Short mmCIF file of C-alpha atoms in Angstrom, two decimals:
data_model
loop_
_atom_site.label_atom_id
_atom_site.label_comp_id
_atom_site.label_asym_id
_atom_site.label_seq_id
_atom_site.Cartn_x
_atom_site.Cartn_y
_atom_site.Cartn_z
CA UNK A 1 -13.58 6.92 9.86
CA UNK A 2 -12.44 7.36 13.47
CA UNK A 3 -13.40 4.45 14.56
CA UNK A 4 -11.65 2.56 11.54
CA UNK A 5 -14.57 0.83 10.38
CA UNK A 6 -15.72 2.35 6.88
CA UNK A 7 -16.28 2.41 3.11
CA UNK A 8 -13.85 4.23 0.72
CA UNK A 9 -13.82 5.03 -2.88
CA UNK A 10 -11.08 5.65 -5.12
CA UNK A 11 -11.44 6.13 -9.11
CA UNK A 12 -8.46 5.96 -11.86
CA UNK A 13 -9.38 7.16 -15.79
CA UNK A 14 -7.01 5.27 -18.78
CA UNK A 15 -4.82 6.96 -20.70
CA UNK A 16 -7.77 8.29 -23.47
CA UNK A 17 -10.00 10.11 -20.86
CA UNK A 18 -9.60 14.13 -21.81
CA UNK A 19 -8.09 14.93 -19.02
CA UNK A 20 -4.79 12.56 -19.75
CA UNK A 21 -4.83 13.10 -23.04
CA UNK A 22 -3.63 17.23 -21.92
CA UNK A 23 -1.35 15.34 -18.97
CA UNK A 24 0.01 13.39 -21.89
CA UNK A 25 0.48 15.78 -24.45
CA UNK A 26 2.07 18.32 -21.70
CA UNK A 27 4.51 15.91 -20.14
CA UNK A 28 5.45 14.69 -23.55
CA UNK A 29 6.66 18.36 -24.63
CA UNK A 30 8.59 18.76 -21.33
CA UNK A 31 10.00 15.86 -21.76
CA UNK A 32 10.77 16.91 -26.04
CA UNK A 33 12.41 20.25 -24.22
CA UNK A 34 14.32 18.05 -21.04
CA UNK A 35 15.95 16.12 -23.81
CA UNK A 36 17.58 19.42 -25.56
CA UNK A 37 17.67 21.26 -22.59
CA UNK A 38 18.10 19.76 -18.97
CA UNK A 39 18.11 23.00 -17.53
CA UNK A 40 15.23 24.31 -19.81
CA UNK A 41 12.29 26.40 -17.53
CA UNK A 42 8.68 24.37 -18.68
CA UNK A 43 5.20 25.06 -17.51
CA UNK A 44 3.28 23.99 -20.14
CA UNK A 45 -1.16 23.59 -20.46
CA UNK A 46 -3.26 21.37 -22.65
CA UNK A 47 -6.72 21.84 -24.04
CA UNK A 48 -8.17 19.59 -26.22
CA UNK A 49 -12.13 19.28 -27.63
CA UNK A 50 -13.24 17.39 -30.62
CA UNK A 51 -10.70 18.39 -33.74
CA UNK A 52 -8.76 21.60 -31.47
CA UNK A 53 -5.47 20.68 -29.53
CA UNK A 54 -4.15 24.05 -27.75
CA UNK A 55 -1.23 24.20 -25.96
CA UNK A 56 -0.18 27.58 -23.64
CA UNK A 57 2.56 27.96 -21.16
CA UNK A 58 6.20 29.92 -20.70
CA UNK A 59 9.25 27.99 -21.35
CA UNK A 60 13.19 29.36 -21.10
CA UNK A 61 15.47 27.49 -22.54
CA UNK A 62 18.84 27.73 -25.04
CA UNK A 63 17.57 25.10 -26.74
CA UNK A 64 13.94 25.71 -28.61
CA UNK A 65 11.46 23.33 -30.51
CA UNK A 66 10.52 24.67 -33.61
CA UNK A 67 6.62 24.54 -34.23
CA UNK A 68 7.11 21.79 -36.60
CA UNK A 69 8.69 20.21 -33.90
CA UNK A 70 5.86 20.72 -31.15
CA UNK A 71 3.32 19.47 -33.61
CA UNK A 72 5.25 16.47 -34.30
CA UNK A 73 5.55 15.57 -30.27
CA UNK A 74 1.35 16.21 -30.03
CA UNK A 75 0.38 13.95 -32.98
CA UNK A 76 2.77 11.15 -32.07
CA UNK A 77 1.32 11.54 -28.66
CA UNK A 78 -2.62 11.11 -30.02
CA UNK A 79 -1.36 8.62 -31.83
CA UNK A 80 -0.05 6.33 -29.37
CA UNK A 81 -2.45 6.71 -27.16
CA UNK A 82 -5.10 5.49 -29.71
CA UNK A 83 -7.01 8.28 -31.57
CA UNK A 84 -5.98 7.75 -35.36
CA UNK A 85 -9.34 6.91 -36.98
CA UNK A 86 -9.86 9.32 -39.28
CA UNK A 87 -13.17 9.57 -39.42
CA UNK A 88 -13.54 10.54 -35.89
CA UNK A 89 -13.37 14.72 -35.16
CA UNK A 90 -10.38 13.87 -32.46
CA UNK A 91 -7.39 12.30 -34.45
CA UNK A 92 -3.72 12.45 -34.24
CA UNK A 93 -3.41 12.89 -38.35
CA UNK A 94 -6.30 15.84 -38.34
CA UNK A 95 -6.79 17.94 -35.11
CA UNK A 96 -5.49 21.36 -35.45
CA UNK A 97 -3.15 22.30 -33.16
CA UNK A 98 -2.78 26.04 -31.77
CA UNK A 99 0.41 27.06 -29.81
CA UNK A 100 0.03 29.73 -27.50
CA UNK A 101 3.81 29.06 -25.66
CA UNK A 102 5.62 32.08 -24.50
CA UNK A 103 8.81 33.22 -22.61
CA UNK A 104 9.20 32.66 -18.88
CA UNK A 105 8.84 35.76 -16.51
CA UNK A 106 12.48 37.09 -16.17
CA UNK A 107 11.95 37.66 -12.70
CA UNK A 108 10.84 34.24 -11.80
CA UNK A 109 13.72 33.26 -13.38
CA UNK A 110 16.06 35.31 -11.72
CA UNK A 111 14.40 34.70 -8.37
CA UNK A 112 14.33 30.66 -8.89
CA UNK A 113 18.27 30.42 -10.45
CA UNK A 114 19.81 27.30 -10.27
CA UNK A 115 22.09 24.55 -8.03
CA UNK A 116 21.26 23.37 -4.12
CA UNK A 117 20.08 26.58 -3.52
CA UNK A 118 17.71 27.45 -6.03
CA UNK A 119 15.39 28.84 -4.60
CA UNK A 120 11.41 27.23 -5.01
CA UNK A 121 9.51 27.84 -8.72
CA UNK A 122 6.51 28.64 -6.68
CA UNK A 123 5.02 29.25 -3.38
CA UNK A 124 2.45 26.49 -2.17
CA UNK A 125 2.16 23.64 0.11
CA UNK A 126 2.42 19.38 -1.00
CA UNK A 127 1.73 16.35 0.77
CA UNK A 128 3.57 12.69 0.29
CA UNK A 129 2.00 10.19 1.75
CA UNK A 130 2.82 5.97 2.07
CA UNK A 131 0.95 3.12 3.38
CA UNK A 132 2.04 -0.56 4.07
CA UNK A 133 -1.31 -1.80 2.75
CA UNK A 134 -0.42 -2.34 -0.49
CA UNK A 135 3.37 -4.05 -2.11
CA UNK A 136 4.07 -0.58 -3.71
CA UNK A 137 3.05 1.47 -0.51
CA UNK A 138 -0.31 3.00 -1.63
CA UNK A 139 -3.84 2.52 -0.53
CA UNK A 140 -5.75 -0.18 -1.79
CA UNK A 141 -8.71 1.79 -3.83
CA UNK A 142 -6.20 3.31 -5.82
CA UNK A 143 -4.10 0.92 -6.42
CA UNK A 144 -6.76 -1.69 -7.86
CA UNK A 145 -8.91 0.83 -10.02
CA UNK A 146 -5.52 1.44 -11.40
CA UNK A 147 -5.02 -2.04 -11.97
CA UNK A 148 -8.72 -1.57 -13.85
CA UNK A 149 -7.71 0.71 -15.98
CA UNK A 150 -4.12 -0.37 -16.84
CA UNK A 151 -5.35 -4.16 -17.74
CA UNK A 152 -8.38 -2.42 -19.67
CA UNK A 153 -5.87 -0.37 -21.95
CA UNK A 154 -3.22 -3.62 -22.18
CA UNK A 155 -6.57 -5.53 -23.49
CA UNK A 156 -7.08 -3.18 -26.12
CA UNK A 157 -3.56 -2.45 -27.14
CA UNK A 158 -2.24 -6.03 -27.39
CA UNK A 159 -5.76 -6.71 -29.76
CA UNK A 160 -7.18 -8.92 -27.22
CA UNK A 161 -10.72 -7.18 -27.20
CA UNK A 162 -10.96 -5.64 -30.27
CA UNK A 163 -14.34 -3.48 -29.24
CA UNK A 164 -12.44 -1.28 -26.74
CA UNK A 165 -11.82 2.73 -27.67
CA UNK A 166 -8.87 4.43 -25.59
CA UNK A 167 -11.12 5.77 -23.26
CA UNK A 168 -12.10 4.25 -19.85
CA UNK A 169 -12.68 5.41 -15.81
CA UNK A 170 -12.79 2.92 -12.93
CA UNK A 171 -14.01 3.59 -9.10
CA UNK A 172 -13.44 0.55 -6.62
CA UNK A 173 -14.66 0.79 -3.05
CA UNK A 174 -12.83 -1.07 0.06
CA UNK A 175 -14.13 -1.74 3.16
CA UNK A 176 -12.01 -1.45 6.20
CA UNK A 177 -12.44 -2.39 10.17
CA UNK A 178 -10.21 -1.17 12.39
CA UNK A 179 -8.21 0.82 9.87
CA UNK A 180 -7.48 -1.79 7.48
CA UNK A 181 -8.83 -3.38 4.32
CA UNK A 182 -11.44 -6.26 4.35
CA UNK A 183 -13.10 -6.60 1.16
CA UNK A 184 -13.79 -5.08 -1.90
CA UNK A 185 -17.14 -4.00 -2.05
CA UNK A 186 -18.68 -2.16 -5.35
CA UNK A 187 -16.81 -1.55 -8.31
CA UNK A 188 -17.52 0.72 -11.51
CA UNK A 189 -16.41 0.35 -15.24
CA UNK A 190 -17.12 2.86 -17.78
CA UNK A 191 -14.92 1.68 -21.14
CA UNK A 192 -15.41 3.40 -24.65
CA UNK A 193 -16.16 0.97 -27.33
CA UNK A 194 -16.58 0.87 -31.02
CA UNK A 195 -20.38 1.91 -32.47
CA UNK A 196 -22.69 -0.92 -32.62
CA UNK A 197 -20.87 -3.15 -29.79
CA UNK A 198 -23.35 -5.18 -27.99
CA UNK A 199 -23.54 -4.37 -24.31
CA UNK A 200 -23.93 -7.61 -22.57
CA UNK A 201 -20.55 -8.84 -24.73
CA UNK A 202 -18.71 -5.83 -22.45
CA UNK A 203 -20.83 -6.93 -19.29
CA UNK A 204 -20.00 -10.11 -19.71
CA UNK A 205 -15.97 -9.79 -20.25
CA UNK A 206 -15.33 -6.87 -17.98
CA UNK A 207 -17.01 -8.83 -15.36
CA UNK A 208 -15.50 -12.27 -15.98
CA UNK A 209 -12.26 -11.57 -17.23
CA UNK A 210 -11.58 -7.71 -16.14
CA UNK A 211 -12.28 -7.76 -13.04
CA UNK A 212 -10.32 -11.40 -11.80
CA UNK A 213 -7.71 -10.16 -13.46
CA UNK A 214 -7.25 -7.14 -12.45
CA UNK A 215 -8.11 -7.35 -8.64
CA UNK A 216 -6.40 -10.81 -8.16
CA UNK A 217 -7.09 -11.91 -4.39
CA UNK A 218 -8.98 -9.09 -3.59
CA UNK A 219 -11.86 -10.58 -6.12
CA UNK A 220 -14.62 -12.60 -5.18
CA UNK A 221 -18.56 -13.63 -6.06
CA UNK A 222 -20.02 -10.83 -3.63
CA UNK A 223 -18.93 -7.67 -5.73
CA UNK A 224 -21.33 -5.39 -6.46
CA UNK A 225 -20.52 -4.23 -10.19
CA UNK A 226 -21.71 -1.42 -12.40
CA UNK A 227 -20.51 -1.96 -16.06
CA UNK A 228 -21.14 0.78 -18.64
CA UNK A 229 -24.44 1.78 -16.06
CA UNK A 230 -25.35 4.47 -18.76
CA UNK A 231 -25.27 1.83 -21.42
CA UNK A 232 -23.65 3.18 -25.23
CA UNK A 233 -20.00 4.81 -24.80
CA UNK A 234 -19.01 4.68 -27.68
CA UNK A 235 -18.33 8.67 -28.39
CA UNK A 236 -15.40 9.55 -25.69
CA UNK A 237 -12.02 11.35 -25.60
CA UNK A 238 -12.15 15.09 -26.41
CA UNK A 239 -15.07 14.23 -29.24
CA UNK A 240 -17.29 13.38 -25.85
CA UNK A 241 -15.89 15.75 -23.40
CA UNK A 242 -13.28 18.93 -23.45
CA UNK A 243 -9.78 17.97 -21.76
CA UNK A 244 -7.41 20.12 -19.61
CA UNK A 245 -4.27 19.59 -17.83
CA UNK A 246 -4.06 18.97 -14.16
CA UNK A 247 -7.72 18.17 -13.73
CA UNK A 248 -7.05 14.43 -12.32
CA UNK A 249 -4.64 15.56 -9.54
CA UNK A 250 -6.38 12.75 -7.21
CA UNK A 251 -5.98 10.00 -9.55
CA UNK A 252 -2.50 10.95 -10.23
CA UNK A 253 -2.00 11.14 -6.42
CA UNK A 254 -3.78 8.63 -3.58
CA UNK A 255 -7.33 8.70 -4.66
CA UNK A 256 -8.12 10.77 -1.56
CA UNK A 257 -7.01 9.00 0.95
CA UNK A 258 -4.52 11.80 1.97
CA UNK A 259 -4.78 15.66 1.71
CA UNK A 260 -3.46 17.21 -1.47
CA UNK A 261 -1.97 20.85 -1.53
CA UNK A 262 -3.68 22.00 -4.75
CA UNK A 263 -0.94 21.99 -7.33
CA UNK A 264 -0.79 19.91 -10.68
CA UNK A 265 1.99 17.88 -11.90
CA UNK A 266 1.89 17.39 -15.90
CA UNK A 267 3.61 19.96 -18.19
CA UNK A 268 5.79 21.46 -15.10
CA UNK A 269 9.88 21.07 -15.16
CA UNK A 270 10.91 20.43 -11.73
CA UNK A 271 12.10 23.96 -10.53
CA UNK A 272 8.22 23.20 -9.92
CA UNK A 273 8.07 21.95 -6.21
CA UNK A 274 4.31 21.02 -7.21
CA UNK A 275 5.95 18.68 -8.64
CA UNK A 276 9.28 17.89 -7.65
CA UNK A 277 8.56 18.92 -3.63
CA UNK A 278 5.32 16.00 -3.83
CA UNK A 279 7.41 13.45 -5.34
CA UNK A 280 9.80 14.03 -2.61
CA UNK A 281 7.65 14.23 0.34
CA UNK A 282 6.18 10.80 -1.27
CA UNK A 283 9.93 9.33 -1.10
CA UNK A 284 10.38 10.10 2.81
CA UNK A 285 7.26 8.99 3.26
CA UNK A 286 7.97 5.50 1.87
CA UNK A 287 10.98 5.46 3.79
CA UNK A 288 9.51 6.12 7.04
CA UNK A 289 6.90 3.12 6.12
CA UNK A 290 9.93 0.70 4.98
CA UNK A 291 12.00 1.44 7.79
CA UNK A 292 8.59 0.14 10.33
CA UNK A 293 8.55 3.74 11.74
CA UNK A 294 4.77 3.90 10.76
CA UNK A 295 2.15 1.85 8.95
CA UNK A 296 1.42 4.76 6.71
CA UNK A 297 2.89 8.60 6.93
CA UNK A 298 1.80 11.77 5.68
CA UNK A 299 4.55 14.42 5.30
CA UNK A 300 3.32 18.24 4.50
CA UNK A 301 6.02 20.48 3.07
CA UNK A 302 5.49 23.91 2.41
CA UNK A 303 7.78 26.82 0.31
CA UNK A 304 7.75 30.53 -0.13
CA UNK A 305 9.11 31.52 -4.14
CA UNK A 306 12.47 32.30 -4.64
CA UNK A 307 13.46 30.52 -1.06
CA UNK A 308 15.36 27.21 -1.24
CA UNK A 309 15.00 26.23 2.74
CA UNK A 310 10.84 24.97 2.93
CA UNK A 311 8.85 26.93 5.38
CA UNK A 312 7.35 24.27 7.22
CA UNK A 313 7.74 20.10 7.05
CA UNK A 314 4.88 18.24 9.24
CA UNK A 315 4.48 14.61 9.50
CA UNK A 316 1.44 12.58 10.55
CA UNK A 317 1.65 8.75 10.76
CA UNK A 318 -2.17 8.79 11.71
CA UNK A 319 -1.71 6.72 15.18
CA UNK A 320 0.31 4.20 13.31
CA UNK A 321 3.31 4.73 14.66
CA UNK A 322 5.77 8.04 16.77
CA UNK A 323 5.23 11.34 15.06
CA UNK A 324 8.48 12.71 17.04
CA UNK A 325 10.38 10.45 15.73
CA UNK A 326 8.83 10.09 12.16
CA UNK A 327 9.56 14.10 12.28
CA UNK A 328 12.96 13.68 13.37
CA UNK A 329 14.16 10.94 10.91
CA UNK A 330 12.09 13.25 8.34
CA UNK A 331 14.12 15.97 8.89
CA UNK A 332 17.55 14.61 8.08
CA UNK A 333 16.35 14.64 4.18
CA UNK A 334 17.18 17.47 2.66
CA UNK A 335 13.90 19.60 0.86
CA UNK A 336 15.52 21.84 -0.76
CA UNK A 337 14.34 21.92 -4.39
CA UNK A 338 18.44 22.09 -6.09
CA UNK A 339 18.89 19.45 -3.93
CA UNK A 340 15.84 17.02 -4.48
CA UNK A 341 16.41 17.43 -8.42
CA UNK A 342 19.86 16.70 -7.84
CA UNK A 343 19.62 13.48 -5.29
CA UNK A 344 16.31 11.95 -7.64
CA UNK A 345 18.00 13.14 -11.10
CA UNK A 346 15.00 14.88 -12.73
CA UNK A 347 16.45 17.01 -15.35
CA UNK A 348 15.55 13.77 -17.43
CA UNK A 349 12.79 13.02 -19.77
CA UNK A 350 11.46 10.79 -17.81
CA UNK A 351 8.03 12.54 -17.36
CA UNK A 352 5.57 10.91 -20.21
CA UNK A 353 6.09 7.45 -17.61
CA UNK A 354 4.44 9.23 -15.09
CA UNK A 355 1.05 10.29 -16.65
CA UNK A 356 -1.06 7.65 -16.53
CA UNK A 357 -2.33 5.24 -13.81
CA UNK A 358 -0.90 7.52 -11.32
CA UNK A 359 2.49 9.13 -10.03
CA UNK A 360 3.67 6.48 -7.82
CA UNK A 361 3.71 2.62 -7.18
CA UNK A 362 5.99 2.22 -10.33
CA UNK A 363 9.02 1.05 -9.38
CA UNK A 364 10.92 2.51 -12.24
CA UNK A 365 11.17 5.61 -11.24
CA UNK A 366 13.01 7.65 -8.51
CA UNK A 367 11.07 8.84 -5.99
CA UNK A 368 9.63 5.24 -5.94
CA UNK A 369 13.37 3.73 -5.54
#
C-alpha cells in the first residue's frame, strides 16, 4: 500500500445477520432506559441462538424497566427487523428471553460522576478517522457494501423481492493507484432467502438490479461477482449462527481502512468513551477533511478511568496534508467525555439509528453534523 497502488476489501452484514440482531436488541434497551432516564448508567450484552435471546449487563438508573418491559423492547425489536414466522426456532412472538441485568459497580460510578468533568467510563484508546473520497467522508469499500446491504433490506421490506429473509453480508473490493479509487473490482453477496427459491432467480436480480443500484457510477460490465457462492441460504439469523454484541466493530466503523482501538459501541450509554470518545474523534476528523486541512485524517485519543482530561490525542493525515497543523486545529476541541456528551447531545435515544449499515455517513446524526 505504500506505493498507493492496491486492492482493498471492505464487508457490511444487514440488519438480520446475528451479530446485529444483539447490536439491535442492545441499543434498543439503552435507548428504552435513555428515554426514562438521560442520566441512566447502561452497558448492556446480547446473545441470541435459535429460540434463546439473553441479555446481561449493569445499568444505574432512578428510573427502571420492569421485565415486562425489557421483553416488550426485544420482541418489538425481532420483529421489526423481520423474524416473525412462527414456524422458524428464531421469532419475535416465541424466543425465550433470559435477563441477566444487574447494578452498576458503585465505584465506577462514583469514579465516572457526572458534568464537563466526568471523568472517562473506561480506560482504552479510539480512533476517528475521515476521508474526502466519498460525499459522506468515508472510504469507498465501506461505503458501497453498505449501500449492498441497505438496498438489499429496502428490497425486502418495501415487498419488492418477496424471496429475501432478513439476513444478508456484502464484501466489495476497490482498486486504487496512487492512493485513490479506480474501479471496483470483485464484489460478494450472500442474502437469506425463503426455502425452495431458485438460485439463478437471486443471481440473476442481485446482479442486474442489486448491484446498478446500489453502486451507481462505480458499476460497470467488468465486475467480478460472487452471488450466494455456497448456493442454499435459506436457514440464517441466530437459527444458522449464534449472535453477540460488538462482534462487527469493523463494519460499524471504516471497514479497515483505519486502526480501531478495540472497544464496541452497541448497548453502552455514553459515559462510555468507546463510544462517545470514537464518535468524537470521527467529528474532528471530518472537520479537519471539510476544512481542506487533509484529504483524510486519523485522530487517536486515549483515556485513563475516572480522568476527564484524555491522556494522549495523535493525528495522522497519512501524507495528505500538515500533521502540525491538523494537531493543532485538533486540539482546540475539547475531549473531555462531560463535554463531548454535552456539545453532541447524547443523553438521547437516538442509539437504535446507529446499528446498522455502520456508525457514520448518516447525516442525521451528530457527530456526522
Amino acid at each position: 500500500m505504500s506505493t498507493g497502488n492496491f486492492l482493498f476489501t471492505s464487508e457490511s452484514v444487514s440488519e438480520g445477520h446475528p451479530d446485529k440482531v444483539a447490536d439491535g436488541i442492545s441499543d434498543a434497551l439503552l435507548d428504552a432506559y435513555l428515554a426514562r432516564d438521560p442520566k441512566a448508567r447502561v452497558a448492556i450484552e446480547t446473545l441470541c441462538k435459535d429460540g434463546l435471546v439473553v441479555i446481561a449487563g449493569e445499568v444505574a438508573t432512578e428510573a427502571p424497566l420492569a421485565s415486562a418491559e425489557i421483553d416488550q423492547v426485544v420482541r418489538r425489536t425481532i420483529r421489526d427487523i423481520g423474524y416473525t414466522e412462527p414456524s422458524e426456532k428464531f421469532s419475535a412472538d416465541h424466543v425465550v428471553i433470559t435477563n441477566a441485568i444487574g447494578q452498576q459497580s458503585r465505584a465506577i460510578a462514583q469514579g465516572v460522576g457526572y458534568g464537563k468533568e466526568q471523568g472517562a467510563g473506561d480506560q482504552g484508546l479510539m480512533f476517528g478517522f475521515a476521508t474526502d473520497e466519498t460525499p459522506e467522508q468515508l472510504p469507498l469499500p465501506i461505503s458501497l457494501a453498505h449501500a449492498l446491504t441497505r438496498k438489499l433490506a429496502q428490497a425486502r421490506k418495501s415487498g419488492e423481492v418477496a424471496w429475501l429473509r432478513p439476513d444478508a453480508k456484502s464484501q466489495v473490493t476497490v482498486r486504487y493507484e496512487k492512493h485513490r479509487p479506480v474501479e471496483v473490482t470483485d464484489v460478494v453477496v450472500s442474502t437469506q432467502h425463503v426455502g425452495g427459491q431458485d438460485q439463478t432467480a437471486i443471481k440473476a436480480w442481485v446482479g442486474n438490479v442489486l448491484l446498478p443500484r446500489a453502486l451507481g457510477q462505480w458499476h460497470h460490465a467488468g465486475i467480478k461477482s460472487y452471488i450466494n457462492p455456497t448456493g442454499v441460504f435459506d436457514t440464517g439469523g441466530p437459527e444458522g449462527d449464534c449472535g453477540v454484541t460488538g462482534r462487527k466493530i469493523i463494519v460499524d466503523t471504516y471497514g479497515g481502512f483505519a486502526r480501531h482501538g478495540g472497544g464496541a459501541f452497541s448497548g453502552k450509554d455514553p459515559s462510555k468513551v468507546d463510544r462517545s470518545a470514537a464518535y468524537y474523534a470521527r467529528y474532528v476528523a471530518r472537520q479537519i477533511v471539510l476544512r481542506g486541512l487533509a484529504r483524510c485524517a486519523e485522530i487517536q485519543v486515549s483515556y485513563a478511568i475516572g480522568v476527564a482530561q484524555p491522556v494522549s490525542i495523535t493525528v495522522d493525515t497519512r501524507g495528505t496534508g500538515d500533521d502540525v497543523l491538523a494537531a493543532q486545529y485538533a486540539a482546540q476541541f475539547d475531549f473531555r467525555p462531560g463535554a463531548i456528551i454535552e456539545q453532541l447531545d447524547l443523553l438521547r435515544p437516538i442509539y437504535s439509528a446507529t446499528v446498522n449499515y455502520g456508525h457514520f455517513g448518516k447525516h442525521d446524526l451528530p457527530w456526522e453534523a
